[in-house]
PDB file of C-alpha atoms in Angstrom:
ATOM      1  CA  MET A   1     -27.291 -12.694  42.761  1.00 53.00           C
ATOM      2  CA  GLY A   2     -26.806 -10.078  45.717  1.00 62.00           C
ATOM      3  CA  ILE A   3     -28.962  -7.798  46.820  1.00 69.00           C
ATOM      4  CA  PRO A   4     -28.507  -4.148  45.371  1.00 66.00           C
ATOM      5  CA  ALA A   5     -26.615  -1.815  47.575  1.00 67.00           C
ATOM      6  CA  TRP A   6     -29.728   0.596  47.294  1.00 59.00           C
ATOM      7  CA  VAL A   7     -32.146  -1.479  48.942  1.00 57.00           C
ATOM      8  CA  TRP A   8     -29.874  -1.848  52.020  1.00 59.00           C
ATOM      9  CA  PHE A   9     -29.868   2.446  52.161  1.00 61.00           C
ATOM     10  CA  ALA A  10     -33.478   1.939  51.733  1.00 64.00           C
ATOM     11  CA  VAL A  11     -33.919  -0.374  54.592  1.00 60.00           C
ATOM     12  CA  ALA A  12     -31.519   1.718  56.458  1.00 62.00           C
ATOM     13  CA  ALA A  13     -33.341   4.871  55.875  1.00 61.00           C
ATOM     14  CA  VAL A  14     -36.833   3.237  56.616  1.00 59.00           C
ATOM     15  CA  ALA A  15     -35.423   1.910  59.934  1.00 51.00           C
ATOM     16  CA  THR A  16     -33.720   5.459  61.190  1.00 51.00           C
ATOM     17  CA  ALA A  17     -37.172   7.162  60.302  1.00 44.00           C
ATOM     18  CA  ALA A  18     -39.304   4.845  62.519  1.00 44.00           C
ATOM     19  CA  GLY A  19     -36.563   5.111  65.401  1.00 43.00           C
ATOM     20  CA  VAL A  20     -36.687   9.260  65.231  1.00 39.00           C
ATOM     21  CA  THR A  21     -40.604   8.807  64.983  1.00 40.00           C
ATOM     22  CA  LEU A  22     -40.233   6.427  68.172  1.00 37.00           C
ATOM     23  CA  LEU A  23     -38.083   9.057  69.968  1.00 36.00           C
ATOM     24  CA  ILE A  24     -40.072  11.984  69.095  1.00 39.00           C
ATOM     25  CA  THR A  25     -43.447  10.286  70.291  1.00 40.00           C
ATOM     26  CA  ASP A  26     -41.607   9.167  73.523  1.00 44.00           C
ATOM     27  CA  HIS A  27     -40.344  12.736  73.952  1.00 40.00           C
ATOM     28  CA  ALA A  28     -43.805  14.288  73.794  1.00 43.00           C
ATOM     29  CA  ARG A  29     -45.644  11.475  75.986  1.00 52.00           C
ATOM     30  CA  ARG A  30     -43.063  12.467  78.757  1.00 57.00           C
ATOM     31  CA  THR A  31     -43.593  15.972  78.402  1.00 73.00           C
ATOM     32  CA  ALA A  32     -47.224  15.652  78.718  1.00 78.00           C
ATOM     33  CA  LYS A  33     -46.889  13.318  81.853  1.00 81.00           C
ATOM     34  CA  ASN A  34     -44.465  16.094  83.180  1.00 90.00           C
ATOM     35  CA  ARG A  35     -46.908  18.979  82.962  1.00 92.00           C
ATOM     36  CA  GLU A  36     -50.055  16.655  84.070  1.00 94.00           C
ATOM     37  CA  ARG A  37     -47.856  15.452  87.458  1.00 95.00           C
ATOM     38  CA  ARG A  38     -46.939  19.090  87.857  1.00 95.00           C
ATOM     39  CA  ARG A  39     -50.487  20.259  87.620  1.00 95.00           C
ATOM     40  CA  TRP A  40     -51.750  17.477  89.933  1.00 95.00           C
ATOM     41  CA  ALA A  41     -49.006  18.462  92.334  1.00 95.00           C
ATOM     42  CA  ALA A  42     -49.913  22.145  92.072  1.00 95.00           C
ATOM     43  CA  LEU A  43     -53.851  21.378  92.951  1.00 94.00           C
ATOM     44  CA  ARG A  44     -52.805  19.028  95.822  1.00 93.00           C
ATOM     45  CA  GLY A  45     -50.543  21.958  97.030  1.00 94.00           C
ATOM     46  CA  TRP A  46     -47.726  19.879  96.953  1.00 96.00           C
ATOM     47  CA  GLN A  47     -43.928  20.226  95.806  1.00 96.00           C
ATOM     48  CA  PHE A  48     -42.646  18.916  92.207  1.00 97.00           C
ATOM     49  CA  ALA A  49     -39.251  18.563  90.967  1.00 96.00           C
ATOM     50  CA  GLU A  50     -38.309  16.902  87.753  1.00 95.00           C
ATOM     51  CA  PHE A  51     -35.126  14.900  88.482  1.00 94.00           C
ATOM     52  CA  ASP A  52     -33.213  13.273  91.778  1.00 95.00           C
ATOM     53  CA  GLN A  53     -30.607  10.711  91.654  1.00 93.00           C
ATOM     54  CA  VAL A  54     -30.588  10.106  95.426  1.00 94.00           C
ATOM     55  CA  LEU A  55     -34.168   9.500  95.988  1.00 93.00           C
ATOM     56  CA  PRO A  56     -34.681   5.960  94.952  1.00 94.00           C
ATOM     57  CA  THR A  57     -31.834   4.946  97.337  1.00 94.00           C
ATOM     58  CA  LYS A  58     -34.051   5.702 100.097  1.00 94.00           C
ATOM     59  CA  TRP A  59     -35.797   2.181  99.664  1.00 96.00           C
ATOM     60  CA  GLN A  60     -34.077  -1.211  98.600  1.00 93.00           C
ATOM     61  CA  ARG A  61     -37.273  -3.492  98.814  1.00 95.00           C
ATOM     62  CA  GLY A  62     -40.014  -4.435  96.293  1.00 94.00           C
ATOM     63  CA  LEU A  63     -38.649  -4.208  92.603  1.00 91.00           C
ATOM     64  CA  LEU A  64     -36.110  -2.061  93.319  1.00 93.00           C
ATOM     65  CA  PRO A  65     -33.278  -4.965  93.986  1.00 90.00           C
ATOM     66  CA  GLN A  66     -33.503  -5.870  90.245  1.00 88.00           C
ATOM     67  CA  TYR A  67     -32.627  -2.118  89.150  1.00 90.00           C
ATOM     68  CA  ASN A  68     -29.352  -0.662  89.335  1.00 87.00           C
ATOM     69  CA  GLY A  69     -28.472   2.832  88.794  1.00 90.00           C
ATOM     70  CA  ALA A  70     -32.205   3.907  88.742  1.00 94.00           C
ATOM     71  CA  VAL A  71     -33.167   7.768  89.331  1.00 96.00           C
ATOM     72  CA  ALA A  72     -36.435   9.427  89.891  1.00 97.00           C
ATOM     73  CA  THR A  73     -38.082  11.753  87.677  1.00 96.00           C
ATOM     74  CA  ASP A  74     -41.548  13.724  88.007  1.00 97.00           C
ATOM     75  CA  ILE A  75     -41.706  13.855  91.799  1.00 97.00           C
ATOM     76  CA  VAL A  76     -44.405  14.960  93.851  1.00 97.00           C
ATOM     77  CA  ALA A  77     -43.471  15.202  97.461  1.00 96.00           C
ATOM     78  CA  GLY A  78     -45.981  16.386 100.671  1.00 96.00           C
ATOM     79  CA  SER A  79     -48.541  15.287 102.692  1.00 95.00           C
ATOM     80  CA  THR A  80     -52.004  13.662 102.574  1.00 93.00           C
ATOM     81  CA  PHE A  81     -54.701  12.804 105.120  1.00 92.00           C
ATOM     82  CA  THR A  82     -55.638   9.067 105.665  1.00 93.00           C
ATOM     83  CA  ALA A  83     -58.195   7.886 107.977  1.00 90.00           C
ATOM     84  CA  ASP A  84     -55.931   8.294 110.803  1.00 88.00           C
ATOM     85  CA  GLY A  85     -54.394  11.499 110.400  1.00 89.00           C
ATOM     86  CA  ARG A  86     -51.600  12.912 108.195  1.00 93.00           C
ATOM     87  CA  ARG A  87     -48.749  11.347 106.383  1.00 96.00           C
ATOM     88  CA  GLN A  88     -45.880  12.236 104.146  1.00 97.00           C
ATOM     89  CA  VAL A  89     -46.064  11.155 100.501  1.00 97.00           C
ATOM     90  CA  SER A  90     -43.851  10.865  97.739  1.00 97.00           C
ATOM     91  CA  VAL A  91     -44.681   9.776  94.206  1.00 97.00           C
ATOM     92  CA  LEU A  92     -42.001   9.438  91.284  1.00 97.00           C
ATOM     93  CA  ASP A  93     -41.341   7.410  88.147  1.00 97.00           C
ATOM     94  CA  LEU A  94     -38.365   5.250  88.348  1.00 96.00           C
ATOM     95  CA  VAL A  95     -36.354   5.760  85.536  1.00 96.00           C
ATOM     96  CA  VAL A  96     -33.174   3.012  84.337  1.00 95.00           C
ATOM     97  CA  GLY A  97     -31.318   3.794  81.249  1.00 93.00           C
ATOM     98  CA  GLY A  98     -33.604   6.593  79.984  1.00 92.00           C
ATOM     99  CA  ARG A  99     -36.685   4.262  80.257  1.00 93.00           C
ATOM    100  CA  THR A 100     -39.159   4.101  82.855  1.00 95.00           C
ATOM    101  CA  VAL A 101     -39.723   1.142  84.650  1.00 95.00           C
ATOM    102  CA  ALA A 102     -42.663   1.839  87.301  1.00 96.00           C
ATOM    103  CA  VAL A 103     -44.209   4.560  89.226  1.00 97.00           C
ATOM    104  CA  LEU A 104     -43.680   4.407  92.751  1.00 97.00           C
ATOM    105  CA  LEU A 105     -45.858   5.690  95.462  1.00 98.00           C
ATOM    106  CA  GLY A 106     -45.113   5.690  99.199  1.00 97.00           C
ATOM    107  CA  LEU A 107     -46.518   6.843 102.510  1.00 98.00           C
ATOM    108  CA  ARG A 108     -44.394   7.495 105.747  1.00 97.00           C
ATOM    109  CA  CYS A 109     -45.263   5.726 109.000  1.00 96.00           C
ATOM    110  CA  ARG A 110     -44.494   6.713 112.168  1.00 94.00           C
ATOM    111  CA  ARG A 111     -42.688   3.898 113.187  1.00 94.00           C
ATOM    112  CA  SER A 112     -40.913   1.148 111.339  1.00 96.00           C
ATOM    113  CA  THR A 113     -43.005  -2.288 110.573  1.00 95.00           C
ATOM    114  CA  ALA A 114     -41.308  -5.106 112.702  1.00 95.00           C
ATOM    115  CA  THR A 115     -40.462  -6.774 109.226  1.00 96.00           C
ATOM    116  CA  THR A 116     -40.174  -6.248 105.574  1.00 96.00           C
ATOM    117  CA  LEU A 117     -43.530  -7.270 104.084  1.00 97.00           C
ATOM    118  CA  GLU A 118     -43.984  -7.584 100.205  1.00 97.00           C
ATOM    119  CA  LEU A 119     -47.363  -8.550  98.389  1.00 97.00           C
ATOM    120  CA  TRP A 120     -46.753  -9.625  94.938  1.00 97.00           C
ATOM    121  CA  LEU A 121     -49.142 -10.377  92.220  1.00 96.00           C
ATOM    122  CA  PRO A 122     -48.950 -14.113  91.683  1.00 93.00           C
ATOM    123  CA  GLU A 123     -48.167 -13.804  87.769  1.00 91.00           C
ATOM    124  CA  VAL A 124     -45.343 -11.418  88.524  1.00 88.00           C
ATOM    125  CA  PRO A 125     -41.790 -13.228  89.278  1.00 84.00           C
ATOM    126  CA  VAL A 126     -40.402 -11.885  92.385  1.00 82.00           C
ATOM    127  CA  PRO A 127     -36.892 -10.969  91.943  1.00 75.00           C
ATOM    128  CA  PRO A 128     -34.307 -13.407  93.338  1.00 76.00           C
ATOM    129  CA  GLU A 129     -32.279 -10.467  94.544  1.00 73.00           C
ATOM    130  CA  SER A 130     -35.126 -10.123  97.516  1.00 74.00           C
ATOM    131  CA  GLU A 131     -33.551 -12.885  99.790  1.00 85.00           C
ATOM    132  CA  LEU A 132     -37.013 -13.013 101.437  1.00 93.00           C
ATOM    133  CA  ASP A 133     -39.201 -15.840 102.680  1.00 94.00           C
ATOM    134  CA  LEU A 134     -42.503 -16.886 100.977  1.00 94.00           C
ATOM    135  CA  LEU A 135     -45.374 -16.540 103.968  1.00 96.00           C
ATOM    136  CA  GLY A 136     -47.917 -17.499 101.314  1.00 95.00           C
ATOM    137  CA  PRO A 137     -51.217 -16.095 100.108  1.00 96.00           C
ATOM    138  CA  VAL A 138     -52.477 -12.908 101.236  1.00 96.00           C
ATOM    139  CA  GLY A 139     -55.788 -12.298  99.680  1.00 94.00           C
ATOM    140  CA  SER A 140     -55.111 -12.485  95.698  1.00 95.00           C
ATOM    141  CA  ARG A 141     -51.423 -11.622  96.322  1.00 97.00           C
ATOM    142  CA  TYR A 142     -48.752 -13.604  97.987  1.00 96.00           C
ATOM    143  CA  ALA A 143     -46.539 -12.102 100.588  1.00 96.00           C
ATOM    144  CA  PHE A 144     -42.612 -12.480 100.900  1.00 96.00           C
ATOM    145  CA  VAL A 145     -41.179 -11.582 104.185  1.00 96.00           C
ATOM    146  CA  GLY A 146     -37.934 -10.847 106.236  1.00 95.00           C
ATOM    147  CA  ASP A 147     -39.184 -13.128 108.888  1.00 96.00           C
ATOM    148  CA  VAL A 148     -42.224 -15.264 108.927  1.00 96.00           C
ATOM    149  CA  ALA A 149     -42.609 -15.713 112.474  1.00 97.00           C
ATOM    150  CA  THR A 150     -42.802 -11.755 112.894  1.00 97.00           C
ATOM    151  CA  ALA A 151     -44.882 -10.948 110.192  1.00 97.00           C
ATOM    152  CA  ARG A 152     -47.377 -13.836 110.319  1.00 96.00           C
ATOM    153  CA  PRO A 153     -49.434 -11.609 113.064  1.00 96.00           C
ATOM    154  CA  LEU A 154     -49.178  -8.697 111.006  1.00 95.00           C
ATOM    155  CA  VAL A 155     -51.184 -10.391 108.163  1.00 96.00           C
ATOM    156  CA  THR A 156     -54.779  -9.744 109.643  1.00 96.00           C
ATOM    157  CA  PRO A 157     -58.110 -10.329 108.239  1.00 97.00           C
ATOM    158  CA  ASP A 158     -58.321  -6.202 107.748  1.00 97.00           C
ATOM    159  CA  VAL A 159     -54.821  -6.346 106.397  1.00 97.00           C
ATOM    160  CA  VAL A 160     -56.142  -8.925 103.620  1.00 97.00           C
ATOM    161  CA  ASP A 161     -59.089  -6.921 102.854  1.00 97.00           C
ATOM    162  CA  ALA A 162     -56.559  -3.502 102.441  1.00 96.00           C
ATOM    163  CA  VAL A 163     -54.438  -5.523 100.165  1.00 96.00           C
ATOM    164  CA  GLU A 164     -57.521  -6.520  97.793  1.00 97.00           C
ATOM    165  CA  GLU A 165     -57.883  -2.572  97.029  1.00 96.00           C
ATOM    166  CA  PHE A 166     -54.754  -2.580  95.098  1.00 97.00           C
ATOM    167  CA  GLY A 167     -55.572  -2.808  91.370  1.00 93.00           C
ATOM    168  CA  ASP A 168     -53.650  -5.031  89.127  1.00 94.00           C
ATOM    169  CA  ASP A 169     -51.647  -2.231  87.867  1.00 94.00           C
ATOM    170  CA  VAL A 170     -49.856  -2.665  91.490  1.00 97.00           C
ATOM    171  CA  THR A 171     -47.006  -5.117  90.865  1.00 96.00           C
ATOM    172  CA  VAL A 172     -46.083  -5.257  94.250  1.00 97.00           C
ATOM    173  CA  ALA A 173     -46.801  -3.673  97.325  1.00 98.00           C
ATOM    174  CA  TRP A 174     -44.796  -3.220 100.377  1.00 98.00           C
ATOM    175  CA  ALA A 175     -43.733  -2.454 103.811  1.00 98.00           C
ATOM    176  CA  GLU A 176     -40.084  -1.141 104.366  1.00 97.00           C
ATOM    177  CA  ASN A 177     -38.763   0.353 107.802  1.00 96.00           C
ATOM    178  CA  ASP A 178     -40.984   3.575 108.135  1.00 97.00           C
ATOM    179  CA  TRP A 179     -42.569   3.532 104.843  1.00 98.00           C
ATOM    180  CA  VAL A 180     -45.584   1.348 102.777  1.00 98.00           C
ATOM    181  CA  LEU A 181     -45.102   1.884  99.155  1.00 98.00           C
ATOM    182  CA  ALA A 182     -46.557   0.622  95.982  1.00 98.00           C
ATOM    183  CA  ALA A 183     -44.710   0.048  92.205  1.00 97.00           C
ATOM    184  CA  LEU A 184     -47.278   0.619  89.508  1.00 96.00           C
ATOM    185  CA  GLU A 185     -47.144  -0.398  85.668  1.00 95.00           C
ATOM    186  CA  PRO A 186     -45.414   2.640  83.954  1.00 93.00           C
ATOM    187  CA  ALA A 187     -48.606   3.133  82.234  1.00 90.00           C
ATOM    188  CA  ALA A 188     -50.583   3.924  85.142  1.00 86.00           C
ATOM    189  CA  ALA A 189     -49.361   7.099  85.675  1.00 86.00           C
ATOM    190  CA  GLU A 190     -52.971   9.090  85.365  1.00 91.00           C
ATOM    191  CA  PRO A 191     -53.810  11.383  88.406  1.00 92.00           C
ATOM    192  CA  GLU A 192     -56.939   9.242  89.187  1.00 93.00           C
ATOM    193  CA  GLN A 193     -55.146   5.804  89.093  1.00 94.00           C
ATOM    194  CA  LEU A 194     -52.274   7.532  91.383  1.00 95.00           C
ATOM    195  CA  GLU A 195     -55.144   9.038  93.836  1.00 95.00           C
ATOM    196  CA  GLY A 196     -56.879   5.266  94.020  1.00 95.00           C
ATOM    197  CA  THR A 197     -53.514   3.954  94.911  1.00 96.00           C
ATOM    198  CA  LEU A 198     -52.598   6.430  97.840  1.00 96.00           C
ATOM    199  CA  ARG A 199     -56.120   5.559  99.090  1.00 96.00           C
ATOM    200  CA  ALA A 200     -55.542   1.976  99.249  1.00 97.00           C
ATOM    201  CA  LEU A 201     -51.739   2.751 100.519  1.00 97.00           C
ATOM    202  CA  GLY A 202     -53.216   5.053 103.523  1.00 97.00           C
ATOM    203  CA  ARG A 203     -55.747   2.276 104.640  1.00 97.00           C
ATOM    204  CA  PHE A 204     -52.743   0.075 104.424  1.00 97.00           C
ATOM    205  CA  ALA A 205     -50.272   2.373 106.213  1.00 97.00           C
ATOM    206  CA  ASP A 206     -53.337   2.714 109.213  1.00 97.00           C
ATOM    207  CA  LEU A 207     -53.739  -0.891 109.766  1.00 96.00           C
ATOM    208  CA  LEU A 208     -49.930  -1.353 110.284  1.00 96.00           C
ATOM    209  CA  ASP A 209     -49.115   1.938 111.900  1.00 95.00           C
ATOM    210  CA  PRO A 210     -52.264   2.872 113.843  1.00 92.00           C
ATOM    211  CA  PHE A 211     -52.064   6.387 115.194  1.00 84.00           C
ATOM    212  CA  GLU A 212     -53.880   5.674 118.407  1.00 77.00           C
ATOM    213  CA  VAL A 213     -50.641   3.524 119.525  1.00 66.00           C
ATOM    214  CA  ASP A 214     -47.686   5.526 120.455  1.00 65.00           C
ATOM    215  CA  PRO A 215     -44.649   4.727 118.673  1.00 59.00           C
ATOM    216  CA  ASN A 216     -42.623   5.878 121.888  1.00 63.00           C
ATOM    217  CA  GLY A 217     -45.050   4.238 124.264  1.00 56.00           C
ATOM    218  CA  GLU A 218     -46.118   7.139 125.779  1.00 45.00           C
ATOM    219  CA  THR A 219     -49.311   9.409 125.440  1.00 37.00           C
ATOM    220  CA  PRO A 220     -51.100   9.101 121.842  1.00 38.00           C
ATOM    221  CA  SER A 221     -50.129  11.376 119.485  1.00 39.00           C
ATOM    222  CA  ALA A 222     -52.049  12.989 116.461  1.00 38.00           C
ATOM    223  CA  GLU A 223     -49.662  14.002 114.181  1.00 40.00           C
ATOM    224  CA  ARG A 224     -45.872  14.466 112.942  1.00 41.00           C
ATOM    225  CA  PRO A 225     -44.724  18.143 113.200  1.00 39.00           C
ATOM    226  CA  ASP A 226     -45.198  20.254 110.205  1.00 39.00           C
ATOM    227  CA  ASP A 227     -41.392  20.173 109.546  1.00 36.00           C
ATOM    228  CA  GLU A 228     -41.318  16.407 109.575  1.00 38.00           C
ATOM    229  CA  ILE A 229     -44.111  16.345 106.909  1.00 34.00           C
ATOM    230  CA  ILE A 230     -42.694  17.651 103.431  1.00 36.00           C
ATOM    231  CA  PRO A 231     -39.224  16.154 102.229  1.00 40.00           C
ATOM    232  CA  SER A 232     -36.912  18.278 100.812  1.00 41.00           C
ATOM    233  CA  PRO A 233     -35.592  16.220  97.676  1.00 43.00           C
ATOM    234  CA  THR A 234     -32.055  16.849  96.192  1.00 42.00           C
ATOM    235  CA  THR A 235     -33.207  18.204  92.420  1.00 42.00           C
ATOM    236  CA  GLU A 236     -32.096  19.801  89.634  1.00 44.00           C
ATOM    237  CA  ASP A 237     -35.329  21.536  89.249  1.00 45.00           C
ATOM    238  CA  ASP A 238     -37.610  22.102  92.346  1.00 44.00           C
ATOM    239  CA  THR A 239     -40.296  24.192  91.270  1.00 39.00           C
ATOM    240  CA  ALA A 240     -43.726  24.400  93.896  1.00 35.00           C
TER     241      ALA A 240
END
């Protein structure tokens, strides 16, 4: 005896209603996060933009190799002070196929790091696309690098201490070219969590890129010029 047709219609109706509810809930959550991120940017005197397709292509390391076609949403850009001085900062949601896969935070250094340095939680599988070599444990994380001999002197006891300041919501922190970055779990988007991660990134950046050492081998320099501090991302909505 077959299942009556009305049962299938009922199942389909329930599934449709559940899908609509999830979409409404997701939209409400995204809208609330957008407003909160925008308020946070305004309080810090930073720029805010809703969308940027180009910005994620600025970086290629960390968790980025495993995602194609990623776009940036709820973007914050400006500058912040670390113990060594002022650095350019970027914060964004990394979105793939309409789903937020991570929250990225970055601080720009004055010089490029000698080699790529990625610091992963031990329970997180490293993307096979990374093509990096295992350096070994750095505190509670594992380091994967572009060149082991070049990276080893970078991992000082102070760097190990700084790495331990990243919370368990930071899947990976890394140094790439003249940036240090961290990728947080999508749920870790509260301003308090972002502020804490930026402080940890600031210490990490200061150790890899100390201001008392001039990147051009000339006299020590205090800061970047103001016109290099705040980026101008290509956006569809750029509201200060």
